[in-house]
Amino acid sequence: KLGKKVIVVISNMEQPLGYSIGNSLEVEEAIEVLKGRGSGDLLELSLTISSYMLCLANRFKDLNTARESALENIASGKAYAVFENFIKSQGGDLKRLPKAKNVVAVPSIKEGYINKIDAKALGLCAVEMGAGRFTKEDSIDYSVGIVLKKKVGDMVNKGDTLAYLHLNSKEKIEYFQKKIRASINVSNEKVKPFEIIYKVIK
């Protein structure tokens, strides 16, 4: 109604995008994407959205050329350099991203295939660890969070690491490990990995 052309990319959120959940951890993963080392689903969604944005800005006439340009900017280091300049211009320093004191593995107690990951439950677990707020009075610990090692469709053996907890306290480690396991369903049924993009509405 305001005369703006809008494109909607509907993406899959049935499991976390990428592997990281938590403030600094997600920034680190975004940096990996900008350096060309990011996970497949996060990179794919980033390329899709950036390609549509470039076309909406009339920089390119077709998506394929826009995507090739985005990939070239990642490969050349230009994408990360622009991001780094954004941070520096606001007085930020990427070397100061906080790190948690403890990194603890969450081993699988089952073997089989991962057929479901409860993204909401993992998000709430990260909030409970201190990565977010339940109330406005709560403080945020920017260093804590969860880094997944497995995604839907992956095979796991007993003892394989499902995820890593990044914590500053050694309290409630077993409690959080149980919560992570309860959020990741392992069964004998093998399922295909989810498509990251459901639909694009133009």
PDB file of C-alpha atoms in Angstrom:
ATOM      1  CA  LYS A   1       0.000   0.000   0.000  1.00  0.00           C
ATOM      2  CA  LEU A   2       2.970   2.303   0.508  1.00  0.00           C
ATOM      3  CA  GLY A   3       4.300   1.581  -2.947  1.00  0.00           C
ATOM      4  CA  LYS A   4       7.119  -0.673  -1.758  1.00  0.00           C
ATOM      5  CA  LYS A   5       7.842  -3.913  -3.548  1.00  0.00           C
ATOM      6  CA  VAL A   6       8.012  -6.714  -0.990  1.00  0.00           C
ATOM      7  CA  ILE A   7       9.219 -10.299  -1.314  1.00  0.00           C
ATOM      8  CA  VAL A   8       8.622 -12.827   1.468  1.00  0.00           C
ATOM      9  CA  VAL A   9      10.968 -15.793   1.980  1.00  0.00           C
ATOM     10  CA  ILE A  10       9.281 -18.406   4.177  1.00  0.00           C
ATOM     11  CA  SER A  11      12.005 -20.515   5.761  1.00  0.00           C
ATOM     12  CA  ASN A  12      11.979 -23.680   7.826  1.00  0.00           C
ATOM     13  CA  MET A  13      12.232 -23.102  11.575  1.00  0.00           C
ATOM     14  CA  GLU A  14      11.455 -26.653  12.702  1.00  0.00           C
ATOM     15  CA  GLN A  15      15.072 -26.880  13.793  1.00  0.00           C
ATOM     16  CA  PRO A  16      17.538 -24.111  14.639  1.00  0.00           C
ATOM     17  CA  LEU A  17      19.007 -22.266  11.680  1.00  0.00           C
ATOM     18  CA  GLY A  18      22.688 -23.145  11.521  1.00  0.00           C
ATOM     19  CA  TYR A  19      24.148 -24.771  14.618  1.00  0.00           C
ATOM     20  CA  SER A  20      24.492 -22.031  17.240  1.00  0.00           C
ATOM     21  CA  ILE A  21      21.994 -20.717  19.798  1.00  0.00           C
ATOM     22  CA  GLY A  22      23.120 -17.771  21.922  1.00  0.00           C
ATOM     23  CA  ASN A  23      24.316 -14.210  21.401  1.00  0.00           C
ATOM     24  CA  SER A  24      28.088 -14.390  20.824  1.00  0.00           C
ATOM     25  CA  LEU A  25      27.828 -17.909  19.431  1.00  0.00           C
ATOM     26  CA  GLU A  26      25.396 -16.783  16.723  1.00  0.00           C
ATOM     27  CA  VAL A  27      27.572 -13.796  15.829  1.00  0.00           C
ATOM     28  CA  GLU A  28      30.559 -16.139  15.478  1.00  0.00           C
ATOM     29  CA  GLU A  29      28.552 -18.413  13.184  1.00  0.00           C
ATOM     30  CA  ALA A  30      27.404 -15.447  11.072  1.00  0.00           C
ATOM     31  CA  ILE A  31      31.061 -14.455  10.712  1.00  0.00           C
ATOM     32  CA  GLU A  32      31.848 -17.971   9.497  1.00  0.00           C
ATOM     33  CA  VAL A  33      29.184 -17.564   6.783  1.00  0.00           C
ATOM     34  CA  LEU A  34      30.694 -14.239   5.696  1.00  0.00           C
ATOM     35  CA  LYS A  35      34.076 -15.964   5.498  1.00  0.00           C
ATOM     36  CA  GLY A  36      32.657 -18.796   3.381  1.00  0.00           C
ATOM     37  CA  ARG A  37      32.841 -21.437   6.089  1.00  0.00           C
ATOM     38  CA  GLY A  38      29.243 -21.394   7.322  1.00  0.00           C
ATOM     39  CA  SER A  39      26.809 -24.298   7.617  1.00  0.00           C
ATOM     40  CA  GLY A  40      24.772 -25.225   4.550  1.00  0.00           C
ATOM     41  CA  ASP A  41      21.306 -24.104   5.652  1.00  0.00           C
ATOM     42  CA  LEU A  42      22.428 -20.758   7.100  1.00  0.00           C
ATOM     43  CA  LEU A  43      24.543 -20.008   4.030  1.00  0.00           C
ATOM     44  CA  GLU A  44      21.731 -20.994   1.660  1.00  0.00           C
ATOM     45  CA  LEU A  45      19.159 -18.773   3.382  1.00  0.00           C
ATOM     46  CA  SER A  46      21.631 -15.878   3.521  1.00  0.00           C
ATOM     47  CA  LEU A  47      22.376 -16.196  -0.200  1.00  0.00           C
ATOM     48  CA  THR A  48      18.679 -16.438  -1.071  1.00  0.00           C
ATOM     49  CA  ILE A  49      17.696 -13.345   0.930  1.00  0.00           C
ATOM     50  CA  SER A  50      20.689 -11.305  -0.238  1.00  0.00           C
ATOM     51  CA  SER A  51      19.979 -12.233  -3.880  1.00  0.00           C
ATOM     52  CA  TYR A  52      16.382 -11.011  -3.633  1.00  0.00           C
ATOM     53  CA  MET A  53      17.540  -7.836  -1.838  1.00  0.00           C
ATOM     54  CA  LEU A  54      20.051  -7.078  -4.588  1.00  0.00           C
ATOM     55  CA  CYS A  55      17.357  -7.519  -7.236  1.00  0.00           C
ATOM     56  CA  LEU A  56      14.888  -5.361  -5.283  1.00  0.00           C
ATOM     57  CA  ALA A  57      17.570  -2.650  -5.142  1.00  0.00           C
ATOM     58  CA  ASN A  58      17.914  -2.929  -8.950  1.00  0.00           C
ATOM     59  CA  ARG A  59      21.573  -3.931  -8.689  1.00  0.00           C
ATOM     60  CA  PHE A  60      20.886  -7.051 -10.757  1.00  0.00           C
ATOM     61  CA  LYS A  61      18.110  -8.148 -13.074  1.00  0.00           C
ATOM     62  CA  ASP A  62      18.089 -11.838 -12.232  1.00  0.00           C
ATOM     63  CA  LEU A  63      18.603 -13.952  -9.121  1.00  0.00           C
ATOM     64  CA  ASN A  64      21.377 -16.142 -10.522  1.00  0.00           C
ATOM     65  CA  THR A  65      23.637 -13.169 -11.284  1.00  0.00           C
ATOM     66  CA  ALA A  66      22.868 -11.642  -7.872  1.00  0.00           C
ATOM     67  CA  ARG A  67      23.705 -14.937  -6.159  1.00  0.00           C
ATOM     68  CA  GLU A  68      26.987 -15.237  -8.083  1.00  0.00           C
ATOM     69  CA  SER A  69      27.904 -11.711  -6.968  1.00  0.00           C
ATOM     70  CA  ALA A  70      27.133 -12.555  -3.330  1.00  0.00           C
ATOM     71  CA  LEU A  71      29.290 -15.684  -3.537  1.00  0.00           C
ATOM     72  CA  GLU A  72      32.127 -13.708  -5.136  1.00  0.00           C
ATOM     73  CA  ASN A  73      31.989 -11.134  -2.332  1.00  0.00           C
ATOM     74  CA  ILE A  74      32.221 -13.914   0.229  1.00  0.00           C
ATOM     75  CA  ALA A  75      35.113 -15.629  -1.595  1.00  0.00           C
ATOM     76  CA  SER A  76      37.055 -12.374  -2.002  1.00  0.00           C
ATOM     77  CA  GLY A  77      36.657 -11.394   1.655  1.00  0.00           C
ATOM     78  CA  LYS A  78      34.712  -8.248   0.773  1.00  0.00           C
ATOM     79  CA  ALA A  79      31.536  -9.388   2.578  1.00  0.00           C
ATOM     80  CA  TYR A  80      33.361  -9.880   5.869  1.00  0.00           C
ATOM     81  CA  ALA A  81      35.338  -6.640   5.420  1.00  0.00           C
ATOM     82  CA  VAL A  82      32.091  -4.650   5.076  1.00  0.00           C
ATOM     83  CA  PHE A  83      30.675  -6.314   8.199  1.00  0.00           C
ATOM     84  CA  GLU A  84      33.872  -5.640  10.120  1.00  0.00           C
ATOM     85  CA  ASN A  85      33.691  -1.965   9.063  1.00  0.00           C
ATOM     86  CA  PHE A  86      30.093  -1.769  10.351  1.00  0.00           C
ATOM     87  CA  ILE A  87      31.280  -2.994  13.740  1.00  0.00           C
ATOM     88  CA  LYS A  88      34.317  -0.685  13.921  1.00  0.00           C
ATOM     89  CA  SER A  89      32.280   2.379  12.883  1.00  0.00           C
ATOM     90  CA  GLN A  90      30.063   1.797  15.926  1.00  0.00           C
ATOM     91  CA  GLY A  91      33.015   1.422  18.286  1.00  0.00           C
ATOM     92  CA  GLY A  92      32.808  -2.357  18.409  1.00  0.00           C
ATOM     93  CA  ASP A  93      35.618  -4.908  18.552  1.00  0.00           C
ATOM     94  CA  LEU A  94      34.973  -8.455  17.342  1.00  0.00           C
ATOM     95  CA  LYS A  95      37.949  -9.699  19.364  1.00  0.00           C
ATOM     96  CA  ARG A  96      36.000  -8.885  22.506  1.00  0.00           C
ATOM     97  CA  LEU A  97      33.149 -11.324  21.893  1.00  0.00           C
ATOM     98  CA  PRO A  98      32.641 -12.972  25.304  1.00  0.00           C
ATOM     99  CA  LYS A  99      33.447 -16.655  25.729  1.00  0.00           C
ATOM    100  CA  ALA A 100      31.918 -18.999  28.285  1.00  0.00           C
ATOM    101  CA  LYS A 101      34.238 -20.536  30.877  1.00  0.00           C
ATOM    102  CA  ASN A 102      32.909 -24.062  30.439  1.00  0.00           C
ATOM    103  CA  VAL A 103      32.122 -26.067  27.299  1.00  0.00           C
ATOM    104  CA  VAL A 104      30.385 -29.360  28.090  1.00  0.00           C
ATOM    105  CA  ALA A 105      29.383 -32.112  25.663  1.00  0.00           C
ATOM    106  CA  VAL A 106      25.876 -33.575  25.566  1.00  0.00           C
ATOM    107  CA  PRO A 107      26.349 -37.237  24.572  1.00  0.00           C
ATOM    108  CA  SER A 108      23.543 -39.233  23.002  1.00  0.00           C
ATOM    109  CA  ILE A 109      22.143 -42.089  25.080  1.00  0.00           C
ATOM    110  CA  LYS A 110      20.527 -43.653  21.989  1.00  0.00           C
ATOM    111  CA  GLU A 111      21.563 -44.697  18.528  1.00  0.00           C
ATOM    112  CA  GLY A 112      19.588 -44.129  15.378  1.00  0.00           C
ATOM    113  CA  TYR A 113      18.628 -41.140  13.266  1.00  0.00           C
ATOM    114  CA  ILE A 114      17.608 -37.660  14.303  1.00  0.00           C
ATOM    115  CA  ASN A 115      14.084 -37.160  12.964  1.00  0.00           C
ATOM    116  CA  LYS A 116      13.020 -34.083  14.930  1.00  0.00           C
ATOM    117  CA  ILE A 117      14.594 -31.166  16.791  1.00  0.00           C
ATOM    118  CA  ASP A 118      12.393 -28.926  18.939  1.00  0.00           C
ATOM    119  CA  ALA A 119      13.736 -25.454  18.120  1.00  0.00           C
ATOM    120  CA  LYS A 120      11.463 -23.716  20.631  1.00  0.00           C
ATOM    121  CA  ALA A 121      12.520 -26.025  23.482  1.00  0.00           C
ATOM    122  CA  LEU A 122      16.198 -25.448  22.675  1.00  0.00           C
ATOM    123  CA  GLY A 123      15.619 -21.693  22.561  1.00  0.00           C
ATOM    124  CA  LEU A 124      13.915 -21.724  25.955  1.00  0.00           C
ATOM    125  CA  CYS A 125      16.740 -23.867  27.337  1.00  0.00           C
ATOM    126  CA  ALA A 126      19.262 -21.276  26.138  1.00  0.00           C
ATOM    127  CA  VAL A 127      17.209 -18.524  27.802  1.00  0.00           C
ATOM    128  CA  GLU A 128      17.218 -20.517  31.041  1.00  0.00           C
ATOM    129  CA  MET A 129      21.005 -20.789  30.743  1.00  0.00           C
ATOM    130  CA  GLY A 130      21.121 -16.982  30.650  1.00  0.00           C
ATOM    131  CA  ALA A 131      21.189 -16.257  26.899  1.00  0.00           C
ATOM    132  CA  GLY A 132      17.898 -14.357  27.043  1.00  0.00           C
ATOM    133  CA  ARG A 133      15.291 -12.899  29.365  1.00  0.00           C
ATOM    134  CA  PHE A 134      12.101 -14.348  30.813  1.00  0.00           C
ATOM    135  CA  THR A 135      11.332 -10.947  32.359  1.00  0.00           C
ATOM    136  CA  LYS A 136      12.658  -7.458  31.584  1.00  0.00           C
ATOM    137  CA  GLU A 137      14.510  -7.482  34.924  1.00  0.00           C
ATOM    138  CA  ASP A 138      16.590 -10.535  33.964  1.00  0.00           C
ATOM    139  CA  SER A 139      20.195  -9.957  32.914  1.00  0.00           C
ATOM    140  CA  ILE A 140      21.697 -11.510  29.777  1.00  0.00           C
ATOM    141  CA  ASP A 141      24.928 -13.488  29.648  1.00  0.00           C
ATOM    142  CA  TYR A 142      26.146 -12.930  26.087  1.00  0.00           C
ATOM    143  CA  SER A 143      28.669 -15.775  26.232  1.00  0.00           C
ATOM    144  CA  VAL A 144      26.376 -18.715  27.015  1.00  0.00           C
ATOM    145  CA  GLY A 145      24.391 -20.916  24.676  1.00  0.00           C
ATOM    146  CA  ILE A 146      24.207 -24.170  22.773  1.00  0.00           C
ATOM    147  CA  VAL A 147      26.095 -25.386  19.712  1.00  0.00           C
ATOM    148  CA  LEU A 148      24.496 -28.331  17.952  1.00  0.00           C
ATOM    149  CA  LYS A 149      26.661 -31.026  16.379  1.00  0.00           C
ATOM    150  CA  LYS A 150      23.831 -32.931  14.694  1.00  0.00           C
ATOM    151  CA  LYS A 151      20.826 -31.948  12.595  1.00  0.00           C
ATOM    152  CA  VAL A 152      17.680 -33.688  11.305  1.00  0.00           C
ATOM    153  CA  GLY A 153      18.583 -36.635   9.094  1.00  0.00           C
ATOM    154  CA  ASP A 154      21.961 -37.289  10.762  1.00  0.00           C
ATOM    155  CA  MET A 155      22.858 -40.709  12.159  1.00  0.00           C
ATOM    156  CA  VAL A 156      24.044 -40.919  15.763  1.00  0.00           C
ATOM    157  CA  ASN A 157      25.687 -43.658  17.789  1.00  0.00           C
ATOM    158  CA  LYS A 158      25.508 -44.012  21.549  1.00  0.00           C
ATOM    159  CA  GLY A 159      28.002 -41.582  23.044  1.00  0.00           C
ATOM    160  CA  ASP A 160      28.110 -39.292  20.010  1.00  0.00           C
ATOM    161  CA  THR A 161      27.975 -35.603  20.890  1.00  0.00           C
ATOM    162  CA  LEU A 162      24.578 -34.092  20.118  1.00  0.00           C
ATOM    163  CA  ALA A 163      25.542 -30.583  21.212  1.00  0.00           C
ATOM    164  CA  TYR A 164      27.876 -28.547  23.390  1.00  0.00           C
ATOM    165  CA  LEU A 165      26.712 -26.421  26.310  1.00  0.00           C
ATOM    166  CA  HIS A 166      28.563 -23.125  26.740  1.00  0.00           C
ATOM    167  CA  LEU A 167      28.192 -22.104  30.395  1.00  0.00           C
ATOM    168  CA  ASN A 168      29.860 -19.957  33.023  1.00  0.00           C
ATOM    169  CA  SER A 169      28.543 -22.066  35.891  1.00  0.00           C
ATOM    170  CA  LYS A 170      28.994 -25.774  36.548  1.00  0.00           C
ATOM    171  CA  GLU A 171      25.654 -25.906  38.320  1.00  0.00           C
ATOM    172  CA  LYS A 172      22.732 -27.694  36.637  1.00  0.00           C
ATOM    173  CA  ILE A 173      24.923 -29.215  33.903  1.00  0.00           C
ATOM    174  CA  GLU A 174      23.099 -32.564  34.038  1.00  0.00           C
ATOM    175  CA  TYR A 175      19.764 -30.738  34.078  1.00  0.00           C
ATOM    176  CA  PHE A 176      20.590 -28.875  30.877  1.00  0.00           C
ATOM    177  CA  GLN A 177      22.012 -32.015  29.263  1.00  0.00           C
ATOM    178  CA  LYS A 178      18.680 -33.775  29.882  1.00  0.00           C
ATOM    179  CA  LYS A 179      16.803 -30.816  28.417  1.00  0.00           C
ATOM    180  CA  ILE A 180      18.913 -30.933  25.250  1.00  0.00           C
ATOM    181  CA  ARG A 181      18.381 -34.677  24.855  1.00  0.00           C
ATOM    182  CA  ALA A 182      14.632 -34.247  25.344  1.00  0.00           C
ATOM    183  CA  SER A 183      14.628 -31.650  22.541  1.00  0.00           C
ATOM    184  CA  ILE A 184      16.348 -33.951  20.032  1.00  0.00           C
ATOM    185  CA  ASN A 185      14.376 -37.009  18.957  1.00  0.00           C
ATOM    186  CA  VAL A 186      16.437 -40.043  17.958  1.00  0.00           C
ATOM    187  CA  SER A 187      14.632 -43.023  16.409  1.00  0.00           C
ATOM    188  CA  ASN A 188      15.181 -45.923  14.020  1.00  0.00           C
ATOM    189  CA  GLU A 189      13.323 -44.069  11.285  1.00  0.00           C
ATOM    190  CA  LYS A 190      15.542 -42.257   8.813  1.00  0.00           C
ATOM    191  CA  VAL A 191      14.118 -39.000   7.512  1.00  0.00           C
ATOM    192  CA  LYS A 192      15.326 -36.631   4.817  1.00  0.00           C
ATOM    193  CA  PRO A 193      16.915 -33.347   5.905  1.00  0.00           C
ATOM    194  CA  PHE A 194      14.440 -30.456   5.813  1.00  0.00           C
ATOM    195  CA  GLU A 195      14.348 -28.071   2.881  1.00  0.00           C
ATOM    196  CA  ILE A 196      15.451 -24.705   4.275  1.00  0.00           C
ATOM    197  CA  ILE A 197      13.088 -22.627   2.106  1.00  0.00           C
ATOM    198  CA  TYR A 198       9.417 -23.532   1.907  1.00  0.00           C
ATOM    199  CA  LYS A 199       8.156 -20.810  -0.378  1.00  0.00           C
ATOM    200  CA  VAL A 200       8.908 -17.391  -1.841  1.00  0.00           C
ATOM    201  CA  ILE A 201       5.994 -14.965  -2.159  1.00  0.00           C
ATOM    202  CA  LYS A 202       6.495 -12.145  -4.658  1.00  0.00           C
TER     203      LYS A 202
END
